[in-house]
Short mmCIF file of C-alpha atoms and ligand atoms in Angstrom, two decimals:
data_model
loop_
_atom_site.label_atom_id
_atom_site.label_comp_id
_atom_site.label_asym_id
_atom_site.label_seq_id
_atom_site.Cartn_x
_atom_site.Cartn_y
_atom_site.Cartn_z
CA MET A 1 -22.73 17.79 30.47
CA THR A 2 -24.85 17.88 27.80
CA MET A 3 -28.54 15.13 27.79
CA ASN A 4 -28.72 15.77 23.88
CA TYR A 5 -29.71 11.48 23.26
CA LEU A 6 -33.53 11.66 24.19
CA SER A 7 -36.48 8.03 24.65
CA THR A 8 -38.03 7.08 20.75
CA ARG A 9 -40.40 6.75 23.03
CA ASN A 10 -40.45 10.19 25.31
CA LYS A 11 -38.71 12.70 23.56
CA ASP A 12 -38.51 14.23 27.21
CA LEU A 13 -36.73 11.51 28.63
CA ARG A 14 -33.01 13.00 27.74
CA MET A 15 -29.53 11.42 28.60
CA SER A 16 -25.62 12.22 28.38
CA ALA A 17 -23.66 10.68 25.25
CA SER A 18 -22.37 7.95 27.75
CA GLN A 19 -25.84 7.11 29.70
CA ALA A 20 -26.99 6.16 26.24
CA ILE A 21 -24.02 3.59 25.81
CA ALA A 22 -23.96 2.77 30.14
CA LYS A 23 -28.35 1.91 29.57
CA GLY A 24 -27.98 0.49 25.94
CA LEU A 25 -32.12 0.32 25.46
CA ALA A 26 -34.54 3.46 27.64
CA PRO A 27 -36.25 3.04 31.17
CA ASP A 28 -39.66 3.53 28.76
CA GLY A 29 -39.32 1.00 26.63
CA GLY A 30 -37.59 3.68 23.35
CA LEU A 31 -34.20 3.90 21.43
CA MET A 32 -32.03 6.20 23.04
CA THR A 33 -31.21 8.71 19.30
CA PRO A 34 -29.29 11.78 18.66
CA ALA A 35 -31.59 14.66 19.32
CA VAL A 36 -30.04 16.34 17.03
CA LEU A 37 -28.64 14.35 13.73
CA PRO A 38 -25.40 16.62 13.23
CA ARG A 39 -24.54 17.44 9.06
CA LEU A 40 -21.55 17.30 8.06
CA PRO A 41 -19.19 19.86 6.62
CA ALA A 42 -19.69 20.65 2.67
CA SER A 43 -15.74 19.29 2.51
CA ALA A 44 -15.67 15.89 4.75
CA VAL A 45 -16.15 13.53 2.00
CA GLU A 46 -13.22 15.86 0.50
CA THR A 47 -11.57 15.63 3.73
CA MET A 48 -11.95 11.61 4.83
CA LYS A 49 -11.27 10.50 1.05
CA GLU A 50 -7.40 10.96 1.88
CA MET A 51 -7.56 9.32 6.12
CA SER A 52 -7.27 5.35 7.29
CA TYR A 53 -10.60 4.06 8.47
CA GLN A 54 -9.89 4.95 11.63
CA GLN A 55 -9.81 8.24 11.11
CA ARG A 56 -12.24 8.30 9.84
CA VAL A 57 -14.57 6.53 13.47
CA VAL A 58 -12.76 9.35 14.35
CA TYR A 59 -14.43 12.16 12.18
CA ILE A 60 -17.58 11.11 11.93
CA MET A 61 -17.69 9.20 16.01
CA ASN A 62 -16.24 12.65 17.03
CA SER A 63 -19.69 14.42 16.09
CA PHE A 64 -22.09 12.25 18.22
CA LEU A 65 -20.22 11.99 21.16
CA GLU A 66 -19.92 14.41 23.43
CA GLY A 67 -18.08 14.16 26.66
CA PHE A 68 -15.21 11.50 24.68
CA ALA A 69 -12.40 13.66 23.85
CA ALA A 70 -10.43 12.98 20.12
CA SER A 71 -7.76 11.76 22.04
CA GLU A 72 -9.81 9.28 23.56
CA LEU A 73 -11.29 8.26 20.51
CA THR A 74 -8.31 7.59 18.51
CA ALA A 75 -7.10 5.44 20.52
CA TYR A 76 -10.44 3.33 20.55
CA ALA A 77 -10.29 3.16 16.70
CA ALA A 78 -6.63 1.92 16.95
CA GLU A 79 -7.51 -0.55 19.15
CA ALA A 80 -10.90 -1.83 17.87
CA TYR A 81 -10.03 -2.14 14.13
CA GLY A 82 -5.13 -1.40 14.36
CA GLY A 83 -2.96 -3.47 15.37
CA GLY A 84 -3.98 -5.97 12.85
CA LYS A 85 -7.47 -7.59 14.45
CA PHE A 86 -8.98 -6.88 11.39
CA SER A 87 -7.82 -9.08 8.63
CA HIS A 88 -7.44 -5.87 5.80
CA GLU A 89 -5.66 -3.43 5.48
CA ASP A 90 -9.13 -1.40 4.56
CA VAL A 91 -10.58 -2.83 7.01
CA ALA A 92 -14.04 -2.43 5.19
CA PRO A 93 -12.71 -3.07 1.93
CA VAL A 94 -15.01 -2.06 -1.15
CA ARG A 95 -14.53 -4.29 -4.06
CA LYS A 96 -15.44 -3.81 -7.71
CA LEU A 97 -17.57 -6.51 -9.29
CA ASP A 98 -18.48 -4.04 -12.43
CA ASP A 99 -18.37 -0.80 -13.28
CA ASN A 100 -21.93 -0.25 -11.19
CA THR A 101 -21.56 -2.38 -8.84
CA TYR A 102 -19.00 -2.51 -5.76
CA CYS A 103 -19.14 -4.78 -2.31
CA LEU A 104 -18.57 -3.88 0.75
CA GLU A 105 -16.84 -6.75 2.18
CA LEU A 106 -17.46 -6.61 6.58
CA TRP A 107 -16.04 -9.49 7.49
CA HIS A 108 -12.37 -9.25 7.84
CA GLY A 109 -12.44 -9.04 11.26
CA PRO A 110 -12.24 -11.35 14.40
CA THR A 111 -15.48 -13.26 13.62
CA CYS A 112 -15.70 -12.75 10.52
CA ALA A 113 -18.59 -11.07 9.95
CA PHE A 114 -19.86 -8.14 9.60
CA LYS A 115 -20.89 -7.16 13.82
CA ASP A 116 -17.09 -7.46 14.48
CA MET A 117 -17.24 -4.03 12.55
CA ALA A 118 -18.92 -2.54 15.58
CA LEU A 119 -18.67 -4.85 18.80
CA GLN A 120 -14.80 -4.53 18.28
CA VAL A 121 -14.83 -0.45 19.31
CA LEU A 122 -18.63 -0.80 21.50
CA PRO A 123 -16.65 -1.89 24.85
CA HIS A 124 -14.14 1.12 24.28
CA LEU A 125 -17.29 3.16 24.59
CA LEU A 126 -19.12 1.59 27.13
CA THR A 127 -16.26 1.47 30.47
CA ALA A 128 -14.95 4.75 29.00
CA SER A 129 -19.28 5.53 29.97
CA LEU A 130 -19.43 4.09 32.85
CA GLU A 131 -16.50 5.52 33.73
CA LYS A 132 -17.89 9.41 33.01
CA ASN A 133 -21.02 8.25 33.97
CA ASP A 134 -19.10 7.61 38.13
CA GLU A 135 -20.72 4.00 37.56
CA LYS A 136 -19.08 1.71 40.24
CA LYS A 137 -21.38 -1.56 38.94
CA THR A 138 -19.75 -4.07 36.91
CA VAL A 139 -21.34 -4.72 33.94
CA CYS A 140 -23.65 -7.69 32.73
CA ILE A 141 -23.71 -7.74 29.06
CA LEU A 142 -26.34 -9.32 28.20
CA VAL A 143 -27.46 -10.90 24.35
CA ALA A 144 -29.87 -11.93 22.04
CA THR A 145 -27.95 -13.57 19.38
CA SER A 146 -28.93 -15.00 15.94
CA GLY A 147 -25.43 -16.49 15.38
CA ASP A 148 -23.02 -13.83 14.51
CA THR A 149 -23.27 -11.47 17.40
CA GLY A 150 -22.76 -13.64 19.88
CA LYS A 151 -19.76 -14.67 19.23
CA ALA A 152 -18.97 -10.82 18.44
CA ALA A 153 -20.48 -9.60 21.74
CA LEU A 154 -18.05 -12.32 23.13
CA GLU A 155 -15.03 -11.60 21.10
CA GLY A 156 -15.50 -7.99 21.60
CA PHE A 157 -15.75 -8.20 25.74
CA ARG A 158 -13.78 -10.86 26.61
CA ASN A 159 -11.36 -10.14 29.40
CA VAL A 160 -12.41 -6.75 29.05
CA ASP A 161 -12.27 -4.93 32.88
CA LYS A 162 -15.48 -4.00 34.96
CA THR A 163 -17.29 -6.43 32.66
CA LYS A 164 -19.06 -9.74 32.48
CA ILE A 165 -20.79 -10.72 28.87
CA LEU A 166 -23.42 -13.47 29.22
CA VAL A 167 -24.89 -14.66 26.01
CA PHE A 168 -28.17 -16.39 24.42
CA TYR A 169 -28.62 -18.27 21.39
CA PRO A 170 -31.30 -20.17 19.74
CA LYS A 171 -31.09 -24.16 19.20
CA ASP A 172 -32.69 -24.30 16.41
CA GLY A 173 -31.17 -21.18 14.12
CA VAL A 174 -27.35 -21.32 14.13
CA SER A 175 -25.03 -22.59 12.15
CA GLU A 176 -23.02 -25.78 13.98
CA ILE A 177 -19.85 -23.22 13.05
CA GLN A 178 -21.19 -20.10 14.51
CA GLU A 179 -22.85 -22.27 17.63
CA LEU A 180 -18.78 -23.10 17.29
CA GLN A 181 -16.94 -19.82 17.98
CA MET A 182 -19.96 -19.86 20.21
CA VAL A 183 -18.88 -22.58 22.99
CA THR A 184 -15.35 -22.23 21.97
CA GLN A 185 -15.28 -18.70 22.91
CA GLU A 186 -12.26 -17.98 25.46
CA GLY A 187 -12.16 -15.45 28.34
CA GLY A 188 -12.82 -15.30 32.07
CA ASN A 189 -15.71 -13.00 32.11
CA VAL A 190 -18.70 -14.90 29.21
CA SER A 191 -20.95 -17.79 29.37
CA VAL A 192 -22.44 -19.08 27.20
CA SER A 193 -26.32 -20.21 27.17
CA SER A 194 -28.51 -22.09 23.77
CA VAL A 195 -32.53 -21.61 24.54
CA VAL A 196 -35.31 -23.87 23.16
CA GLY A 197 -36.75 -21.81 20.07
CA ASN A 198 -36.03 -19.51 17.90
CA PHE A 199 -34.38 -15.80 17.39
CA ASP A 200 -36.91 -13.46 18.83
CA ASP A 201 -37.26 -16.09 21.54
CA ALA A 202 -34.10 -15.48 22.83
CA GLN A 203 -34.24 -11.96 22.70
CA ALA A 204 -37.94 -11.65 23.78
CA GLY A 205 -36.11 -13.69 27.09
CA VAL A 206 -33.47 -10.68 26.92
CA LYS A 207 -36.33 -8.12 26.42
CA THR A 208 -38.04 -9.56 29.91
CA LEU A 209 -34.81 -9.99 31.77
CA PHE A 210 -34.06 -5.65 31.43
CA SER A 211 -37.94 -4.97 33.17
CA ASP A 212 -37.58 -7.91 35.82
CA GLU A 213 -36.86 -5.76 38.74
CA GLU A 214 -36.76 -8.12 40.59
CA LEU A 215 -34.20 -9.18 39.12
CA VAL A 216 -32.40 -6.07 38.89
CA ALA A 217 -32.73 -5.76 42.27
CA GLU A 218 -30.99 -8.24 43.65
CA LEU A 219 -28.06 -7.69 41.09
CA THR A 220 -27.31 -3.85 42.03
CA GLN A 221 -27.24 -5.61 45.32
CA ARG A 222 -25.34 -8.22 44.39
CA GLY A 223 -23.02 -4.79 42.02
CA TYR A 224 -24.14 -6.26 38.84
CA PHE A 225 -26.23 -3.76 36.87
CA LEU A 226 -27.32 -5.11 32.84
CA SER A 227 -26.83 -3.43 29.49
CA SER A 228 -27.16 -4.53 25.95
CA ALA A 229 -24.61 -5.11 22.91
CA ASN A 230 -27.37 -5.98 20.72
CA SER A 231 -27.94 -3.38 18.14
CA ILE A 232 -30.73 -0.78 19.70
CA ASN A 233 -27.70 0.58 21.62
CA TRP A 234 -26.49 3.82 19.91
CA GLY A 235 -23.37 2.60 20.29
CA ARG A 236 -24.12 -0.08 17.94
CA VAL A 237 -25.13 2.31 15.90
CA LEU A 238 -22.86 4.71 16.05
CA PRO A 239 -19.70 2.83 14.18
CA GLN A 240 -21.63 1.03 11.37
CA ILE A 241 -22.43 5.11 10.40
CA VAL A 242 -18.51 4.55 9.41
CA TYR A 243 -18.41 2.22 6.77
CA TYR A 244 -21.21 4.04 4.82
CA ALA A 245 -19.37 7.07 5.33
CA SER A 246 -15.53 5.88 4.24
CA ALA A 247 -17.03 3.52 1.45
CA TYR A 248 -17.98 7.00 0.24
CA CYS A 249 -14.97 7.86 -0.20
CA ASP A 250 -13.37 4.95 -1.17
CA LEU A 251 -15.53 5.49 -4.63
CA LEU A 252 -14.89 8.94 -4.95
CA LYS A 253 -10.99 8.18 -4.70
CA SER A 254 -11.20 5.07 -6.78
CA GLY A 255 -12.44 7.47 -9.92
CA ALA A 256 -15.77 4.79 -9.25
CA ILE A 257 -17.98 7.78 -8.88
CA SER A 258 -17.50 11.92 -9.08
CA LYS A 259 -17.68 14.28 -6.95
CA GLY A 260 -21.19 14.94 -5.28
CA GLU A 261 -22.53 12.20 -7.24
CA ALA A 262 -25.46 9.36 -5.39
CA ILE A 263 -25.35 5.71 -4.94
CA ASN A 264 -27.55 3.27 -4.50
CA VAL A 265 -26.69 -0.14 -1.09
CA CYS A 266 -28.52 -2.69 -1.36
CA VAL A 267 -27.56 -3.69 3.17
CA PRO A 268 -28.79 -8.01 3.42
CA THR A 269 -31.08 -7.04 6.70
CA GLY A 270 -33.25 -8.63 9.50
CA ASN A 271 -33.11 -6.52 13.61
CA PHE A 272 -32.34 -2.98 10.40
CA GLY A 273 -29.22 -1.76 12.41
CA ASN A 274 -27.31 -1.99 9.05
CA ILE A 275 -29.60 -0.12 7.21
CA LEU A 276 -30.32 2.41 9.07
CA ALA A 277 -27.34 3.28 9.51
CA ALA A 278 -26.45 3.90 5.72
CA TYR A 279 -30.30 6.19 6.89
CA TYR A 280 -28.03 8.09 9.05
CA ALA A 281 -25.11 7.90 6.80
CA LYS A 282 -27.05 9.48 4.18
CA VAL A 283 -28.52 12.64 6.51
CA MET A 284 -25.71 13.15 7.08
CA GLY A 285 -24.86 14.21 3.54
CA ILE A 286 -23.97 10.79 2.49
CA PRO A 287 -24.44 11.53 -1.09
CA ILE A 288 -26.96 7.99 -1.10
CA ASN A 289 -30.13 7.53 -2.77
CA ARG A 290 -31.44 5.01 -2.79
CA LEU A 291 -31.75 2.21 0.12
CA ILE A 292 -32.28 -1.27 -0.69
CA CYS A 293 -33.30 -3.50 1.79
CA ALA A 294 -33.29 -7.24 1.07
CA SER A 295 -34.04 -10.17 3.13
CA ASN A 296 -34.44 -13.81 3.22
CA GLN A 297 -37.85 -15.28 3.27
CA ASN A 298 -38.53 -13.82 6.42
CA ASN A 299 -39.92 -11.10 4.49
CA VAL A 300 -42.21 -9.06 6.99
CA LEU A 301 -39.78 -6.08 6.07
CA THR A 302 -40.07 -6.51 2.52
CA ASP A 303 -43.55 -6.34 2.98
CA PHE A 304 -43.62 -3.08 5.74
CA ILE A 305 -41.66 -0.60 3.41
CA ASN A 306 -43.88 -2.15 -0.20
CA THR A 307 -46.93 -1.99 2.21
CA GLY A 308 -46.99 0.32 4.96
CA THR A 309 -48.50 -2.42 7.95
CA TYR A 310 -46.06 -4.33 10.05
CA ASP A 311 -47.42 -7.50 10.41
CA ARG A 312 -44.99 -10.39 12.52
CA ASN A 313 -48.00 -12.84 12.13
CA ARG A 314 -46.61 -15.64 10.12
CA THR A 315 -45.37 -18.49 9.62
CA PHE A 316 -41.25 -18.65 10.38
CA TYR A 317 -38.62 -19.24 8.65
CA ASN A 318 -35.19 -21.51 9.46
CA THR A 319 -33.65 -20.24 6.33
CA ILE A 320 -30.36 -20.05 5.18
CA SER A 321 -28.96 -16.44 6.33
CA PRO A 322 -29.98 -17.59 10.01
CA SER A 323 -28.62 -13.87 10.93
CA MET A 324 -31.87 -12.43 9.37
CA ASP A 325 -34.35 -15.06 11.29
CA ILE A 326 -35.96 -12.41 13.19
CA LEU A 327 -39.89 -11.07 12.55
CA ILE A 328 -39.70 -8.10 14.61
CA SER A 329 -36.67 -5.47 13.23
CA SER A 330 -36.40 -3.56 17.05
CA ASN A 331 -34.31 -0.85 14.81
CA LEU A 332 -37.18 0.29 12.89
CA GLU A 333 -38.29 2.45 15.85
CA ARG A 334 -35.91 4.68 15.33
CA MET A 335 -36.73 4.86 11.63
CA LEU A 336 -39.95 5.16 12.74
CA PHE A 337 -39.31 7.83 14.25
CA GLU A 338 -37.74 10.23 12.00
CA LEU A 339 -39.91 9.24 9.33
CA SER A 340 -42.58 10.39 11.64
CA GLY A 341 -40.86 13.67 12.29
CA ARG A 342 -40.17 12.45 15.90
CA ASP A 343 -43.23 11.86 17.00
CA ASP A 344 -42.12 10.57 19.96
CA LYS A 345 -46.22 9.68 21.46
CA LEU A 346 -47.35 7.89 17.05
CA VAL A 347 -44.39 5.55 18.32
CA CYS A 348 -46.20 4.58 21.09
CA GLU A 349 -48.84 3.86 19.00
CA TYR A 350 -47.44 2.44 17.20
CA MET A 351 -45.03 -0.02 19.39
CA SER A 352 -48.04 -0.41 21.76
CA GLN A 353 -49.85 -1.92 18.70
CA LEU A 354 -47.14 -4.21 17.76
CA ALA A 355 -46.39 -5.52 21.33
CA GLU A 356 -51.02 -6.24 21.70
CA TYR A 357 -51.33 -7.55 17.59
CA GLY A 358 -48.48 -7.90 16.24
CA SER A 359 -49.11 -5.64 13.78
CA TYR A 360 -50.18 -1.97 12.74
CA ARG A 361 -50.15 0.24 9.86
CA VAL A 362 -48.02 3.84 9.55
CA ASP A 363 -50.39 6.36 8.29
CA SER A 364 -49.96 7.45 5.17
CA SER A 365 -47.58 10.63 5.83
CA ILE A 366 -44.71 7.11 6.65
CA ARG A 367 -46.10 4.55 3.89
CA THR A 368 -44.57 8.00 1.12
CA LYS A 369 -41.93 8.68 3.01
CA LEU A 370 -40.45 5.02 3.03
CA LYS A 371 -41.42 4.94 -0.68
CA ARG A 372 -39.36 8.13 -0.94
CA GLU A 373 -36.63 6.75 0.91
CA PHE A 374 -36.29 2.61 0.65
CA ASN A 375 -36.74 -0.10 -2.07
CA ALA A 376 -37.33 -3.66 -0.40
CA GLY A 377 -37.22 -7.64 -1.71
CA TYR A 378 -36.84 -10.51 -0.88
CA CYS A 379 -34.52 -14.25 -1.51
CA ASP A 380 -35.54 -17.63 -0.97
CA ASP A 381 -32.53 -19.98 0.05
CA GLN A 382 -32.94 -21.11 -3.68
CA GLN A 383 -32.44 -17.95 -5.31
CA ALA A 384 -29.65 -17.11 -3.09
CA ARG A 385 -27.81 -20.71 -3.59
CA ASP A 386 -28.08 -20.44 -6.86
CA MET A 387 -26.50 -16.30 -6.51
CA ILE A 388 -23.85 -17.39 -4.59
CA ALA A 389 -23.14 -20.48 -7.91
CA LYS A 390 -23.29 -17.76 -10.53
CA MET A 391 -21.72 -14.63 -8.50
CA TRP A 392 -18.85 -18.44 -8.20
CA ASN A 393 -19.60 -19.76 -11.66
CA GLU A 394 -19.44 -15.35 -13.45
CA GLN A 395 -17.48 -13.27 -10.82
CA ASN A 396 -15.17 -15.73 -9.54
CA TYR A 397 -16.25 -14.30 -6.34
CA LEU A 398 -17.34 -16.34 -3.01
CA ILE A 399 -20.09 -14.58 -0.88
CA ASP A 400 -21.49 -16.06 1.45
CA PRO A 401 -25.86 -16.76 2.09
CA HIS A 402 -26.15 -13.64 3.32
CA THR A 403 -24.28 -11.50 0.81
CA ALA A 404 -26.52 -14.07 -1.54
CA VAL A 405 -29.40 -12.02 -0.45
CA ALA A 406 -28.03 -7.98 -0.90
CA PHE A 407 -27.09 -9.51 -4.81
CA HIS A 408 -30.61 -11.23 -5.37
CA VAL A 409 -32.89 -8.40 -4.53
CA LEU A 410 -30.03 -5.63 -6.45
CA GLU A 411 -30.81 -8.35 -9.34
CA GLU A 412 -34.83 -8.24 -9.20
CA TYR A 413 -34.37 -4.13 -8.35
CA ARG A 414 -32.22 -3.28 -11.60
CA GLU A 415 -34.51 -5.37 -13.84
CA GLU A 416 -37.87 -3.45 -12.58
CA THR A 417 -36.74 0.21 -12.22
CA GLY A 418 -33.64 0.27 -14.88
CA ASP A 419 -32.00 1.72 -12.68
CA ASP A 420 -28.21 1.43 -13.10
CA THR A 421 -27.13 4.45 -10.45
CA VAL A 422 -23.83 2.21 -8.94
CA THR A 423 -24.93 0.55 -6.66
CA ILE A 424 -22.52 -0.62 -3.26
CA ALA A 425 -24.44 -4.26 -1.65
CA VAL A 426 -22.84 -5.10 1.30
CA SER A 427 -21.82 -7.91 2.01
CA THR A 428 -21.86 -8.84 6.29
CA ALA A 429 -19.97 -12.42 6.39
CA SER A 430 -18.03 -14.91 4.75
CA PRO A 431 -19.05 -17.92 2.89
CA PHE A 432 -16.41 -20.29 5.64
CA LYS A 433 -19.18 -18.91 8.03
CA PHE A 434 -21.74 -21.07 5.80
CA CYS A 435 -19.76 -23.37 4.51
CA ASP A 436 -22.56 -26.09 4.36
CA SER A 437 -25.54 -23.87 2.52
CA VAL A 438 -22.29 -22.86 -0.24
CA LEU A 439 -20.91 -25.80 -0.72
CA ASP A 440 -24.68 -26.91 -1.57
CA ALA A 441 -25.07 -24.14 -3.92
CA LEU A 442 -21.96 -25.64 -5.68
CA GLY A 443 -23.48 -28.21 -6.22
CA VAL A 444 -21.54 -30.08 -4.16
CA LYS A 445 -23.07 -33.05 -2.73
CA GLU A 446 -20.68 -35.04 0.29
CA HIS A 447 -19.43 -32.72 3.53
CA ARG A 448 -17.36 -33.82 5.03
CA ALA A 449 -17.73 -33.29 8.90
CA GLY A 450 -17.79 -31.07 11.71
CA LEU A 451 -14.26 -28.64 10.85
CA GLU A 452 -12.74 -30.35 8.00
CA ILE A 453 -15.86 -28.30 5.53
CA LEU A 454 -13.72 -25.71 6.32
CA ASP A 455 -10.46 -26.99 4.94
CA GLN A 456 -12.93 -28.99 1.72
CA LEU A 457 -14.30 -25.96 1.28
CA THR A 458 -11.16 -24.14 0.45
CA GLU A 459 -10.19 -27.29 -1.90
CA VAL A 460 -13.27 -26.67 -4.34
CA THR A 461 -13.13 -23.37 -4.21
CA GLY A 462 -8.87 -22.30 -3.84
CA VAL A 463 -9.92 -19.24 -0.91
CA PRO A 464 -8.27 -19.58 1.68
CA THR A 465 -9.98 -20.28 5.13
CA PRO A 466 -9.95 -17.27 7.47
CA ALA A 467 -7.44 -17.42 9.92
CA PRO A 468 -10.33 -17.24 13.51
CA LEU A 469 -12.07 -20.33 11.54
CA ALA A 470 -9.64 -22.04 11.54
CA ARG A 471 -7.88 -22.07 14.29
CA LEU A 472 -11.70 -23.37 16.10
CA LYS A 473 -10.26 -26.36 15.45
CA LYS A 474 -7.62 -26.39 18.56
CA ARG A 475 -10.16 -24.50 20.70
CA ARG A 476 -12.49 -26.85 23.12
CA ARG A 477 -15.66 -26.83 24.15
CA ARG A 478 -16.72 -24.36 27.16
CA PHE A 479 -19.96 -24.09 27.63
CA GLU A 480 -22.51 -27.18 26.84
CA GLY A 481 -25.99 -25.80 29.50
CA GLY A 482 -29.09 -25.61 27.05
CA VAL A 483 -32.93 -23.93 29.02
CA GLU A 484 -35.53 -23.11 28.16
CA LYS A 485 -36.79 -19.49 27.49
CA SER A 486 -38.47 -19.37 31.13
CA ALA A 487 -35.58 -20.25 32.59
CA MET A 488 -33.04 -17.45 31.16
CA LYS A 489 -33.03 -15.62 34.44
CA ASN A 490 -31.99 -18.82 36.59
CA CYS A 491 -28.59 -18.57 33.65
CA VAL A 492 -28.01 -14.71 34.88
CA LEU A 493 -28.80 -15.54 39.12
CA GLU A 494 -25.94 -18.36 37.93
CA PHE A 495 -23.13 -16.37 36.08
CA LEU A 496 -23.72 -13.38 38.23
CA LYS A 497 -23.51 -15.38 41.83
C1 LIG B 501 -26.73 -9.40 11.66
C2 LIG B 501 -26.78 -9.81 10.80
C3 LIG B 501 -26.98 -9.30 9.47
C4 LIG B 501 -28.56 -8.73 9.16
O1 LIG B 501 -27.73 -6.97 9.76
P1 LIG B 501 -29.60 -6.46 11.47
O2 LIG B 501 -28.25 -5.10 11.47
O3 LIG B 501 -30.23 -6.93 11.85
O4 LIG B 501 -29.57 -6.14 10.11
C5 LIG B 501 -26.66 -9.22 7.97
N1 LIG B 501 -26.01 -10.98 8.24
C6 LIG B 501 -25.60 -10.84 8.78
C7 LIG B 501 -24.39 -11.68 8.12
C8 LIG B 501 -25.45 -10.79 10.50
O5 LIG B 501 -24.50 -10.87 11.05
#
């Protein structure tokens, strides 16, 4: 098998596709990335245009996954995106708002957030990878979540053979519904724990576990090895490339754009995984012009794109878009790798400065390239609430606070630049995951307690509650535990007894 994945910190550190997916992270701390980014044939869009979403998945993923037969990928795509798993038959439908504004809805999956797009298929890619690598041990997925990944990973891996999954979420950083979704998770191979602190604490804790040699040795003896389902895993990024290609095909099919016409995308961003996938889609040949990076008040990426200095030494805000409350955007490393002309030494340098000082400044060539590809803006909580109200009042379209960040930043971008290119704003969660903030935005002062708030939002708007959230009412809490960051290791050892 060809070793055609490499570490962003050492191009000589090679793995096959199945190894890259099974390992999740390179042993040197780098991110496994395709040695060559495949280019789509000129006819690709015309071909994919006539395909179902599942067929588009196979078409795109096939060119990245040597060692996986198309028939295997077809089966995974069917299991992940077919069979009623998604409540919309297009899986990732594109909704028209006006002649040059479209919304890509990525939350029709089982947990009502865009993480399902990747985490429904990742378990299939991962278990197949383990088999291809002749791995006998059981994999234990460790997840640090800012809210949505945890639930989506639990749902994706629930009762999948030869896997276990343990999710850590920041105690003060997820919504009530997000927390309920996780602590009521069913399945015999799952566990959930809160961690004192914010998302960066939880994520740093998980990273420490991965590099804890004593822990790894002990688990090996017990027949386990650790892997990641965080968006640093290539198996997370790859499925996300598909929906950008798919959305482009849908726009073309509906006549919204003409053949070859370039579009912009505006992506609400946290760990930089979603927008990175758009960049890869562009490199592969999907006609995308501007990549607009939308942040909330944790605007470390806005500053980075505008100034070339990444600096996490700043106040951390708990916002109403908690899945973007992140000061270290892990997937940015892959972007730096590409923009530096794949200079692994330089990536190492920046990443060690980030680890040591919490900041780094990229060279002028990277700064120029960043500006050539990206625009960036941010949106505070009040602006997000205003946008939710505006979309509801003017378009009769109910959006969640993350999606509102994208629409706000898009509006500012258009005011500043006058650019009226057809643009896809990415919608990453159902508004019903964030009822409190959405009701606030709509001016509803008294909120019902617990899950009754779902009915309240339905009564106020007439929009039905997504079935997976309505079902939460019948679920019991299974996981009540919480730990200090220093006790995460014990938590793993207990779980894998
Ligand atoms: C994870 C998430 C994001 C951020 O996506 P990244 O890939 O981390 O940039 C945005 N919105 C929602 C609802 C999310 O769950």
